Amino acid sequence: MKKILTGNEAIARGAYEAGCQVAAAYPGTPSTEILENMASYKEIYSQWSVNEKVALEVAGGAAIAGARALCAMKHVGLNVAADPLFTLAYTGINGGLVVVTADDPGLHSSQNEQDNRYYALHAKIPMLEPSDSQECLDYIKYAFQLSEDFDIPVLFRVTTRVCHSKSLVTLGQRQDVRVKEYKKDVKKYCMIPGFAKFRHPVLEKKLKKLRELSNESPLNQIIWGDRKIGIITSGISYQHAREVMGDNASYLKIGLSYPLPDKLIREFAQRVEKLYVVEENDPYIENFVKSLGLDCIGKDAFPICGELNPEIVQRVLVPEKEQKTYCVDVQVPARPPVLCAGCPHRGIFYALKKYKDAVVTGDIGCYSLGILPPLSVTDTLICMGAGISAGIGFEKAFLQGDKDTKVFGVIGDSTFFHSGITSLIDAVYNNSKLAIIILDNRTTAMTGHQENPGTGKTLDGDISPVIDIKEIVRAVGVKPENILVVDPYDLVQTQEAVDKAYEAVEPFVIIAKRPCALLKEVQKQRAKLKCAINQEKCTKCKVCLRLGCPAIAFKEGVMTIDETACNGCTLCMQVCRFGAIERMSK
Amino acid sequence: MTRSLILAGVGGQGTILASNILAQGLINQGYDVKMSEIHGMAQRGGSVNTQIRFGKKVYSPMIASGEADLILAFEKVEAVRYLNYLKPGGTLIVNDYEIYSTTVLTGQEKYPTDVLDKLKDTIENLFVIPAAKIAKDLGNIKAQNMVLLGAAVKALGIVVDTNWQDVIMAYLPERYHNVNIRAFKEGIEAV
């Protein structure tokens, strides 16, 4: 049966067909839907973990115990999970272990565009790169087999365009795989120095064999066309190149991209006139080709930064082809993403705006939008957890410079569980006077509403204990009088809390608790709550526009509220000094 | 030959649902189909676009500038944003509908007033459709995506090749079938 699937759906399907038994992940674009789809197969135990490191340790433990296990994350997640990854390469596995890294060339939804192919090289584990949904399914099955054949974790590298594009896939049956027997073997699985030093040469031996395999693997194949141009490529770049050149070039399509196939590359290079390497981001293949002493054109012609597409490939390979199109003289306004109408984060950012002298260290989530005008309060955004820890650094640096600038650290609920707890302990332990604001919107919102330890539900929808953020904050030593829980829809209460935090000289925590406005049950509850402008009272002072609410507009000289978007949060009503905004119940 | 389409709109307008229905209808006709979309940040009121390519064998899911046979714009300035993808002689369908971005709402930028006039002067195969109004008159403004889908299917000349009604019903809960199918039919009539 053929079905149109995204790469992520196909990865989940492939894992199901491969007999995968355990899967773990932390959500992150563009990888999130892999685990969401895994959860639809009841034969697989799937879980959201609190972060990528934990997810990989869960999957790694499951693999050593004998299960076929998969772990998925976005590219920056692998930085978090790198610690277990490097040592799992030494221990090897028992049941197959596949680690999916979803890279984001073009930074559609990420803070950098790091090229995770280097992780395979660095951690010394084989890597596969599918180029469409069918290959996602087929290669995952191959990955589990490869993992078990070589007793090694396999890195499965995809990119946004592979994850989120859809193409036709032929579905198969689930393979009947049993959880293998686990035998205690401390010399293999306990990496104390005395044992680990013997595992390193074992790993090097595996890599030698994998190098041979790479030259013979069906995943690395030559597709002959015109031999004037030869293109070495992998992943989505292959599809772009083939689209542009068709039969007017020959291709060495690389699916097993670590270790790279040296003999095959030499053979291909000898039989074509001009050799190109078409790859996104870093010159990973190109550097290897050049290390073989072969001439090729790569990053001299193709960009390192950003995503590739057929147009860029065409400009390099077929520069004579003209691209004609239309153009009209209209200044198109930018349309940046914004905090939604009724977003509970807005109240906190509005209250923080009062303190122009303060520094606000931000974190990863919807609330990163607090950077943009008109709120414009956030100073830094680096990675998960840094909303708190970078704030500690700011405060200590200011102290060293004899300044008493107030620092606020802002972090979301899911992000707090991910990496904020250790940072909070650091703040308490080191007597920081950082004011921390935990934006608890009761979900992992940015990636599309995944459950987390605070929501009381697992990935499967099963009931689990609700982990109380306030109790954690108290338990790590923040004094009870320095912990405030506020409703960010209540601007007076929120402003009072922020004012108090500003004055505090000890670690201070505000928990802004209000569920995401887009949660289905919230939308249902608030469906009839609306605010409207009383045009007679409105002076058009535009103070309400400073909230940056997409439901409020100044159109044709009149202030309006879009009632389909408004959820009656009443922030605009609370900032209006003329009583011109009224609450209505439809 | 491979044909290429772009559906462009604003997060929340239902472009992805329309794209899914269109892609499934094309698969039912036996085409190889690839479709590309971007999730994530774009959901939050940002500009969104889906690219669909279909033919005997499709490689890249992405469209180069000047290669789109059809652009289906769910919002006026979004038509202009993606116009450089349109092939000479290609078709542009525009929803006569405005959504202000925050940069406009907060007065940093102005929403252009002459979009349709300029498009009329430039694009030979242009259809301006009051999809939002048609859907609102039918009782649900959210069905504007089905009006536009109907228009696209008509413009592509593939109305009779698939039982579109069945595909639409497969993608929507039963209580929305009636209004969406009526919206789809009005879209066909509008081209």
mmCIF file of C-alpha atoms in Angstrom, chain A residues 250-553:
data_model
loop_
_atom_site.group_PDB
_atom_site.id
_atom_site.type_symbol
_atom_site.label_atom_id
_atom_site.label_comp_id
_atom_site.label_asym_id
_atom_site.label_seq_id
_atom_site.Cartn_x
_atom_site.Cartn_y
_atom_site.Cartn_z
ATOM 1 C CA SER A 250 26.172 11.300 -13.126
ATOM 2 C CA TYR A 251 25.634 10.949 -9.400
ATOM 3 C CA LEU A 252 27.332 9.259 -6.514
ATOM 4 C CA LYS A 253 24.457 9.216 -4.061
ATOM 5 C CA ILE A 254 25.670 8.642 -0.536
ATOM 6 C CA GLY A 255 23.238 7.130 1.971
ATOM 7 C CA LEU A 256 25.838 5.679 4.367
ATOM 8 C CA SER A 257 27.806 8.845 4.958
ATOM 9 C CA TYR A 258 30.086 7.790 7.791
ATOM 10 C CA PRO A 259 32.465 6.203 7.157
ATOM 11 C CA LEU A 260 32.523 7.671 3.640
ATOM 12 C CA PRO A 261 33.259 5.208 0.785
ATOM 13 C CA ASP A 262 36.842 6.058 -0.278
ATOM 14 C CA LYS A 263 37.174 3.462 -3.063
ATOM 15 C CA LEU A 264 33.791 4.277 -4.545
ATOM 16 C CA ILE A 265 34.582 7.992 -4.512
ATOM 17 C CA ARG A 266 37.921 7.388 -6.295
ATOM 18 C CA GLU A 267 36.244 5.179 -8.887
ATOM 19 C CA PHE A 268 33.524 7.758 -9.536
ATOM 20 C CA ALA A 269 35.995 10.648 -9.698
ATOM 21 C CA GLN A 270 38.121 8.844 -12.282
ATOM 22 C CA ARG A 271 35.184 8.244 -14.589
ATOM 23 C CA VAL A 272 33.722 11.757 -14.746
ATOM 24 C CA GLU A 273 35.232 14.881 -16.305
ATOM 25 C CA LYS A 274 34.336 17.481 -13.712
ATOM 26 C CA LEU A 275 33.554 16.593 -10.111
ATOM 27 C CA TYR A 276 31.143 18.543 -7.909
ATOM 28 C CA VAL A 277 30.134 17.968 -4.302
ATOM 29 C CA VAL A 278 26.600 19.206 -3.599
ATOM 30 C CA GLU A 279 25.900 19.303 0.134
ATOM 31 C CA GLU A 280 24.133 21.598 2.588
ATOM 32 C CA ASN A 281 26.048 23.610 5.189
ATOM 33 C CA ASP A 282 29.586 22.429 5.954
ATOM 34 C CA PRO A 283 32.032 20.848 3.458
ATOM 35 C CA TYR A 284 31.815 17.468 5.205
ATOM 36 C CA ILE A 285 32.015 15.296 2.062
ATOM 37 C CA GLU A 286 34.158 17.809 0.189
ATOM 38 C CA ASN A 287 36.920 17.781 2.813
ATOM 39 C CA PHE A 288 37.018 13.992 2.675
ATOM 40 C CA VAL A 289 37.161 13.961 -1.138
ATOM 41 C CA LYS A 290 40.020 16.457 -1.048
ATOM 42 C CA SER A 291 41.816 14.403 1.606
ATOM 43 C CA LEU A 292 41.893 11.604 -0.972
ATOM 44 C CA GLY A 293 43.881 13.950 -3.222
ATOM 45 C CA LEU A 294 40.974 14.446 -5.617
ATOM 46 C CA ASP A 295 39.970 17.734 -7.215
ATOM 47 C CA CYS A 296 36.375 18.801 -6.740
ATOM 48 C CA ILE A 297 34.189 21.904 -6.673
ATOM 49 C CA GLY A 298 32.207 22.343 -3.487
ATOM 50 C CA LYS A 299 31.948 25.294 -1.185
ATOM 51 C CA ASP A 300 33.832 27.535 -3.622
ATOM 52 C CA ALA A 301 30.595 27.502 -5.622
ATOM 53 C CA PHE A 302 27.846 26.489 -3.183
ATOM 54 C CA PRO A 303 26.999 28.388 0.012
ATOM 55 C CA ILE A 304 27.901 27.111 3.486
ATOM 56 C CA CYS A 305 25.170 29.202 5.106
ATOM 57 C CA GLY A 306 21.479 28.476 4.689
ATOM 58 C CA GLU A 307 19.433 25.806 3.008
ATOM 59 C CA LEU A 308 20.117 24.527 -0.508
ATOM 60 C CA ASN A 309 17.340 24.389 -3.093
ATOM 61 C CA PRO A 310 17.060 23.585 -6.805
ATOM 62 C CA GLU A 311 17.489 27.256 -7.677
ATOM 63 C CA ILE A 312 20.883 27.577 -5.989
ATOM 64 C CA VAL A 313 22.043 24.294 -7.510
ATOM 65 C CA GLN A 314 20.891 25.460 -10.946
ATOM 66 C CA ARG A 315 22.710 28.781 -10.661
ATOM 67 C CA VAL A 316 25.973 26.909 -10.159
ATOM 68 C CA LEU A 317 25.539 23.987 -12.531
ATOM 69 C CA VAL A 318 23.480 25.605 -15.307
ATOM 70 C CA PRO A 319 24.382 29.308 -15.018
ATOM 71 C CA GLU A 320 23.275 29.997 -18.597
ATOM 72 C CA LYS A 321 19.636 29.151 -17.823
ATOM 73 C CA GLU A 322 17.650 32.341 -17.321
ATOM 74 C CA GLN A 323 15.030 32.537 -14.622
ATOM 75 C CA LYS A 324 12.168 34.771 -15.649
ATOM 76 C CA THR A 325 9.375 35.721 -13.357
ATOM 77 C CA TYR A 326 7.137 38.598 -12.287
ATOM 78 C CA CYS A 327 7.818 41.531 -10.073
ATOM 79 C CA VAL A 328 5.473 44.245 -8.806
ATOM 80 C CA ASP A 329 6.439 47.449 -7.091
ATOM 81 C CA VAL A 330 4.800 46.848 -3.716
ATOM 82 C CA GLN A 331 6.541 47.189 -0.362
ATOM 83 C CA VAL A 332 5.595 43.911 1.328
ATOM 84 C CA PRO A 333 5.367 44.278 5.109
ATOM 85 C CA ALA A 334 7.278 41.725 7.152
ATOM 86 C CA ARG A 335 5.211 39.101 8.918
ATOM 87 C CA PRO A 336 7.280 37.881 11.853
ATOM 88 C CA PRO A 337 5.767 35.311 14.206
ATOM 89 C CA VAL A 338 4.106 36.878 17.245
ATOM 90 C CA LEU A 339 2.782 35.902 20.652
ATOM 91 C CA CYS A 340 -0.802 34.783 19.976
ATOM 92 C CA ALA A 341 -3.850 36.770 21.033
ATOM 93 C CA GLY A 342 -4.480 35.810 24.653
ATOM 94 C CA CYS A 343 -0.954 34.438 25.124
ATOM 95 C CA PRO A 344 -0.271 34.259 28.884
ATOM 96 C CA HIS A 345 3.378 35.267 28.349
ATOM 97 C CA ARG A 346 2.344 38.783 27.296
ATOM 98 C CA GLY A 347 1.460 39.997 30.802
ATOM 99 C CA ILE A 348 4.906 39.192 32.181
ATOM 100 C CA PHE A 349 6.745 40.894 29.325
ATOM 101 C CA TYR A 350 4.525 43.950 29.620
ATOM 102 C CA ALA A 351 5.306 44.153 33.359
ATOM 103 C CA LEU A 352 9.044 43.734 32.664
ATOM 104 C CA LYS A 353 8.961 46.636 30.191
ATOM 105 C CA LYS A 354 8.730 49.029 33.127
ATOM 106 C CA TYR A 355 12.356 48.264 34.038
ATOM 107 C CA LYS A 356 14.327 49.682 31.128
ATOM 108 C CA ASP A 357 17.524 49.445 33.226
ATOM 109 C CA ALA A 358 17.182 45.693 33.849
ATOM 110 C CA VAL A 359 18.728 42.889 31.811
ATOM 111 C CA VAL A 360 16.503 39.956 30.829
ATOM 112 C CA THR A 361 18.145 36.661 29.881
ATOM 113 C CA GLY A 362 15.726 34.592 27.815
ATOM 114 C CA ASP A 363 15.348 30.969 26.844
ATOM 115 C CA ILE A 364 13.999 28.652 24.143
ATOM 116 C CA GLY A 365 10.230 28.585 23.605
ATOM 117 C CA CYS A 366 7.330 30.728 22.385
ATOM 118 C CA TYR A 367 8.435 33.350 24.899
ATOM 119 C CA SER A 368 11.529 33.940 22.753
ATOM 120 C CA LEU A 369 9.073 36.204 20.883
ATOM 121 C CA GLY A 370 9.416 38.619 23.814
ATOM 122 C CA ILE A 371 12.562 39.755 22.001
ATOM 123 C CA LEU A 372 10.612 41.402 19.191
ATOM 124 C CA PRO A 373 8.859 44.787 19.172
ATOM 125 C CA PRO A 374 6.745 46.093 20.686
ATOM 126 C CA LEU A 375 7.659 44.069 23.812
ATOM 127 C CA SER A 376 11.438 44.041 23.135
ATOM 128 C CA VAL A 377 12.472 43.079 26.666
ATOM 129 C CA THR A 378 14.816 40.121 26.206
ATOM 130 C CA ASP A 379 18.608 40.624 26.035
ATOM 131 C CA THR A 380 19.969 37.118 25.317
ATOM 132 C CA LEU A 381 18.848 33.773 23.923
ATOM 133 C CA ILE A 382 21.382 30.962 23.749
ATOM 134 C CA CYS A 383 20.118 27.519 24.643
ATOM 135 C CA MET A 384 17.800 25.676 27.012
ATOM 136 C CA GLY A 385 18.608 26.524 30.632
ATOM 137 C CA ALA A 386 20.656 29.616 29.819
ATOM 138 C CA GLY A 387 17.646 31.777 30.643
ATOM 139 C CA ILE A 388 18.626 31.159 34.263
ATOM 140 C CA SER A 389 22.352 30.349 34.118
ATOM 141 C CA ALA A 390 23.385 33.162 31.769
ATOM 142 C CA GLY A 391 21.483 35.465 34.135
ATOM 143 C CA ILE A 392 23.694 34.315 37.009
ATOM 144 C CA GLY A 393 26.736 35.150 34.889
ATOM 145 C CA PHE A 394 25.390 38.604 34.034
ATOM 146 C CA GLU A 395 24.739 39.369 37.671
ATOM 147 C CA LYS A 396 28.201 38.192 38.792
ATOM 148 C CA ALA A 397 29.887 40.170 35.973
ATOM 149 C CA PHE A 398 27.963 43.325 36.900
ATOM 150 C CA LEU A 399 29.057 42.872 40.524
ATOM 151 C CA GLN A 400 32.685 42.571 39.416
ATOM 152 C CA GLY A 401 32.184 45.822 37.520
ATOM 153 C CA ASP A 402 30.640 47.520 40.589
ATOM 154 C CA LYS A 403 27.217 47.740 38.983
ATOM 155 C CA ASP A 404 24.003 46.649 40.579
ATOM 156 C CA THR A 405 21.968 46.211 37.386
ATOM 157 C CA LYS A 406 18.987 43.963 38.054
ATOM 158 C CA VAL A 407 18.907 40.730 36.081
ATOM 159 C CA PHE A 408 15.761 38.752 35.328
ATOM 160 C CA GLY A 409 15.976 35.207 33.950
ATOM 161 C CA VAL A 410 12.960 33.986 31.989
ATOM 162 C CA ILE A 411 12.275 30.292 31.282
ATOM 163 C CA GLY A 412 9.287 28.134 30.308
ATOM 164 C CA ASP A 413 7.868 25.148 32.185
ATOM 165 C CA SER A 414 9.046 22.405 29.836
ATOM 166 C CA THR A 415 12.414 24.160 29.513
ATOM 167 C CA PHE A 416 12.653 24.392 33.315
ATOM 168 C CA PHE A 417 12.305 20.603 33.523
ATOM 169 C CA HIS A 418 14.725 20.209 30.572
ATOM 170 C CA SER A 419 17.680 22.180 31.996
ATOM 171 C CA GLY A 420 16.414 24.885 34.321
ATOM 172 C CA ILE A 421 16.399 22.969 37.590
ATOM 173 C CA THR A 422 20.180 22.551 37.761
ATOM 174 C CA SER A 423 20.578 26.241 36.859
ATOM 175 C CA LEU A 424 18.186 27.229 39.643
ATOM 176 C CA ILE A 425 20.204 25.164 42.121
ATOM 177 C CA ASP A 426 23.307 26.976 40.860
ATOM 178 C CA ALA A 427 21.615 30.329 41.526
ATOM 179 C CA VAL A 428 20.671 29.363 45.090
ATOM 180 C CA TYR A 429 23.998 27.681 45.840
ATOM 181 C CA ASN A 430 25.975 30.704 44.684
ATOM 182 C CA ASN A 431 23.814 33.312 46.440
ATOM 183 C CA SER A 432 22.741 34.946 43.208
ATOM 184 C CA LYS A 433 20.165 37.726 43.460
ATOM 185 C CA LEU A 434 18.816 36.789 40.063
ATOM 186 C CA ALA A 435 15.050 37.125 39.717
ATOM 187 C CA ILE A 436 13.747 34.084 37.879
ATOM 188 C CA ILE A 437 10.412 34.014 36.095
ATOM 189 C CA ILE A 438 9.054 30.604 35.200
ATOM 190 C CA LEU A 439 6.397 30.932 32.513
ATOM 191 C CA ASP A 440 4.255 27.929 33.327
ATOM 192 C CA ASN A 441 1.757 27.609 30.477
ATOM 193 C CA ARG A 442 1.075 23.961 31.316
ATOM 194 C CA THR A 443 2.423 22.529 28.046
ATOM 195 C CA THR A 444 5.333 22.440 25.621
ATOM 196 C CA ALA A 445 3.774 25.063 23.368
ATOM 197 C CA MET A 446 6.277 26.036 20.687
ATOM 198 C CA THR A 447 6.592 22.532 19.250
ATOM 199 C CA GLY A 448 2.811 22.027 19.225
ATOM 200 C CA HIS A 449 1.577 21.100 22.728
ATOM 201 C CA GLN A 450 3.504 18.091 23.938
ATOM 202 C CA GLU A 451 2.994 16.781 27.451
ATOM 203 C CA ASN A 452 5.727 17.371 30.037
ATOM 204 C CA PRO A 453 6.313 16.427 33.703
ATOM 205 C CA GLY A 454 4.105 19.329 34.809
ATOM 206 C CA THR A 455 1.029 18.381 32.781
ATOM 207 C CA GLY A 456 0.122 15.131 34.522
ATOM 208 C CA LYS A 457 0.066 13.115 31.320
ATOM 209 C CA THR A 458 2.562 10.995 29.405
ATOM 210 C CA LEU A 459 3.118 10.826 25.642
ATOM 211 C CA ASP A 460 0.564 8.010 25.483
ATOM 212 C CA GLY A 461 -1.979 10.157 27.321
ATOM 213 C CA ASP A 462 -1.702 8.052 30.482
ATOM 214 C CA ILE A 463 -2.122 9.815 33.813
ATOM 215 C CA SER A 464 1.142 10.508 35.642
ATOM 216 C CA PRO A 465 2.044 12.471 38.777
ATOM 217 C CA VAL A 466 2.012 16.264 38.232
ATOM 218 C CA ILE A 467 5.447 17.528 39.189
ATOM 219 C CA ASP A 468 4.901 20.767 41.045
ATOM 220 C CA ILE A 469 7.299 23.531 39.980
ATOM 221 C CA LYS A 470 6.672 25.528 43.143
ATOM 222 C CA GLU A 471 7.633 22.557 45.321
ATOM 223 C CA ILE A 472 10.849 22.085 43.337
ATOM 224 C CA VAL A 473 11.714 25.768 43.748
ATOM 225 C CA ARG A 474 11.077 25.518 47.480
ATOM 226 C CA ALA A 475 12.996 22.235 47.774
ATOM 227 C CA VAL A 476 16.178 23.616 46.230
ATOM 228 C CA GLY A 477 16.268 26.357 48.843
ATOM 229 C CA VAL A 478 14.491 29.459 47.556
ATOM 230 C CA LYS A 479 12.908 31.005 50.661
ATOM 231 C CA PRO A 480 9.095 30.712 50.750
ATOM 232 C CA GLU A 481 8.752 34.519 51.004
ATOM 233 C CA ASN A 482 10.726 34.811 47.765
ATOM 234 C CA ILE A 483 8.388 32.612 45.743
ATOM 235 C CA LEU A 484 5.286 34.160 44.156
ATOM 236 C CA VAL A 485 2.740 32.416 41.990
ATOM 237 C CA VAL A 486 0.807 34.860 39.800
ATOM 238 C CA ASP A 487 -1.822 34.833 37.096
ATOM 239 C CA PRO A 488 -0.269 36.709 34.164
ATOM 240 C CA TYR A 489 -3.758 37.727 32.985
ATOM 241 C CA ASP A 490 -3.917 39.862 36.158
ATOM 242 C CA LEU A 491 -1.653 42.808 35.346
ATOM 243 C CA VAL A 492 -1.817 44.397 38.813
ATOM 244 C CA GLN A 493 -0.802 41.194 40.558
ATOM 245 C CA THR A 494 1.876 40.482 37.912
ATOM 246 C CA GLN A 495 3.338 44.010 38.103
ATOM 247 C CA GLU A 496 3.466 43.825 41.923
ATOM 248 C CA ALA A 497 5.366 40.536 41.752
ATOM 249 C CA VAL A 498 7.846 41.916 39.197
ATOM 250 C CA ASP A 499 8.321 45.057 41.337
ATOM 251 C CA LYS A 500 9.044 42.901 44.371
ATOM 252 C CA ALA A 501 11.464 40.714 42.422
ATOM 253 C CA TYR A 502 13.249 43.844 41.188
ATOM 254 C CA GLU A 503 13.944 44.904 44.770
ATOM 255 C CA ALA A 504 14.978 41.419 45.993
ATOM 256 C CA VAL A 505 18.576 40.768 47.092
ATOM 257 C CA GLU A 506 18.218 36.980 47.256
ATOM 258 C CA PRO A 507 17.191 34.383 44.649
ATOM 259 C CA PHE A 508 13.599 35.239 43.829
ATOM 260 C CA VAL A 509 11.178 33.182 41.749
ATOM 261 C CA ILE A 510 7.917 34.209 40.106
ATOM 262 C CA ILE A 511 5.841 31.408 38.665
ATOM 263 C CA ALA A 512 3.417 32.846 36.097
ATOM 264 C CA LYS A 513 0.783 30.182 35.848
ATOM 265 C CA ARG A 514 -1.833 30.214 33.104
ATOM 266 C CA PRO A 515 -2.405 27.588 30.385
ATOM 267 C CA CYS A 516 -1.495 28.300 26.741
ATOM 268 C CA ALA A 517 -4.363 30.076 24.955
ATOM 269 C CA LEU A 518 -4.175 27.598 22.074
ATOM 270 C CA LEU A 519 -4.811 24.499 24.181
ATOM 271 C CA LYS A 520 -8.053 22.956 22.951
ATOM 272 C CA GLU A 521 -9.771 22.956 26.343
ATOM 273 C CA VAL A 522 -8.746 26.585 26.953
ATOM 274 C CA GLN A 523 -10.104 27.619 23.553
ATOM 275 C CA LYS A 524 -13.352 25.866 24.372
ATOM 276 C CA GLN A 525 -13.663 27.466 27.815
ATOM 277 C CA ARG A 526 -12.889 30.947 26.519
ATOM 278 C CA ALA A 527 -14.713 30.730 23.190
ATOM 279 C CA LYS A 528 -17.310 33.294 24.219
ATOM 280 C CA LEU A 529 -15.029 35.689 26.079
ATOM 281 C CA LYS A 530 -14.229 38.767 24.032
ATOM 282 C CA CYS A 531 -13.111 42.335 24.462
ATOM 283 C CA ALA A 532 -14.425 45.161 22.312
ATOM 284 C CA ILE A 533 -13.605 48.840 21.811
ATOM 285 C CA ASN A 534 -16.141 51.428 22.832
ATOM 286 C CA GLN A 535 -15.487 53.868 19.989
ATOM 287 C CA GLU A 536 -17.065 56.777 21.873
ATOM 288 C CA LYS A 537 -14.539 56.495 24.686
ATOM 289 C CA CYS A 538 -11.495 55.534 22.590
ATOM 290 C CA THR A 539 -9.030 58.443 22.272
ATOM 291 C CA LYS A 540 -6.783 56.500 19.859
ATOM 292 C CA CYS A 541 -3.874 56.885 22.283
ATOM 293 C CA LYS A 542 -2.613 53.473 21.070
ATOM 294 C CA VAL A 543 -1.393 52.313 24.491
ATOM 295 C CA CYS A 544 -3.143 48.984 23.849
ATOM 296 C CA LEU A 545 -1.014 48.487 20.721
ATOM 297 C CA ARG A 546 2.067 48.344 22.948
ATOM 298 C CA LEU A 547 0.916 44.895 24.075
ATOM 299 C CA GLY A 548 1.714 43.553 20.600
ATOM 300 C CA CYS A 549 -1.547 41.616 20.502
ATOM 301 C CA PRO A 550 -2.363 40.478 16.949
ATOM 302 C CA ALA A 551 -6.101 40.878 17.631
ATOM 303 C CA ILE A 552 -5.800 44.645 18.145
ATOM 304 C CA ALA A 553 -5.453 46.794 15.031
#
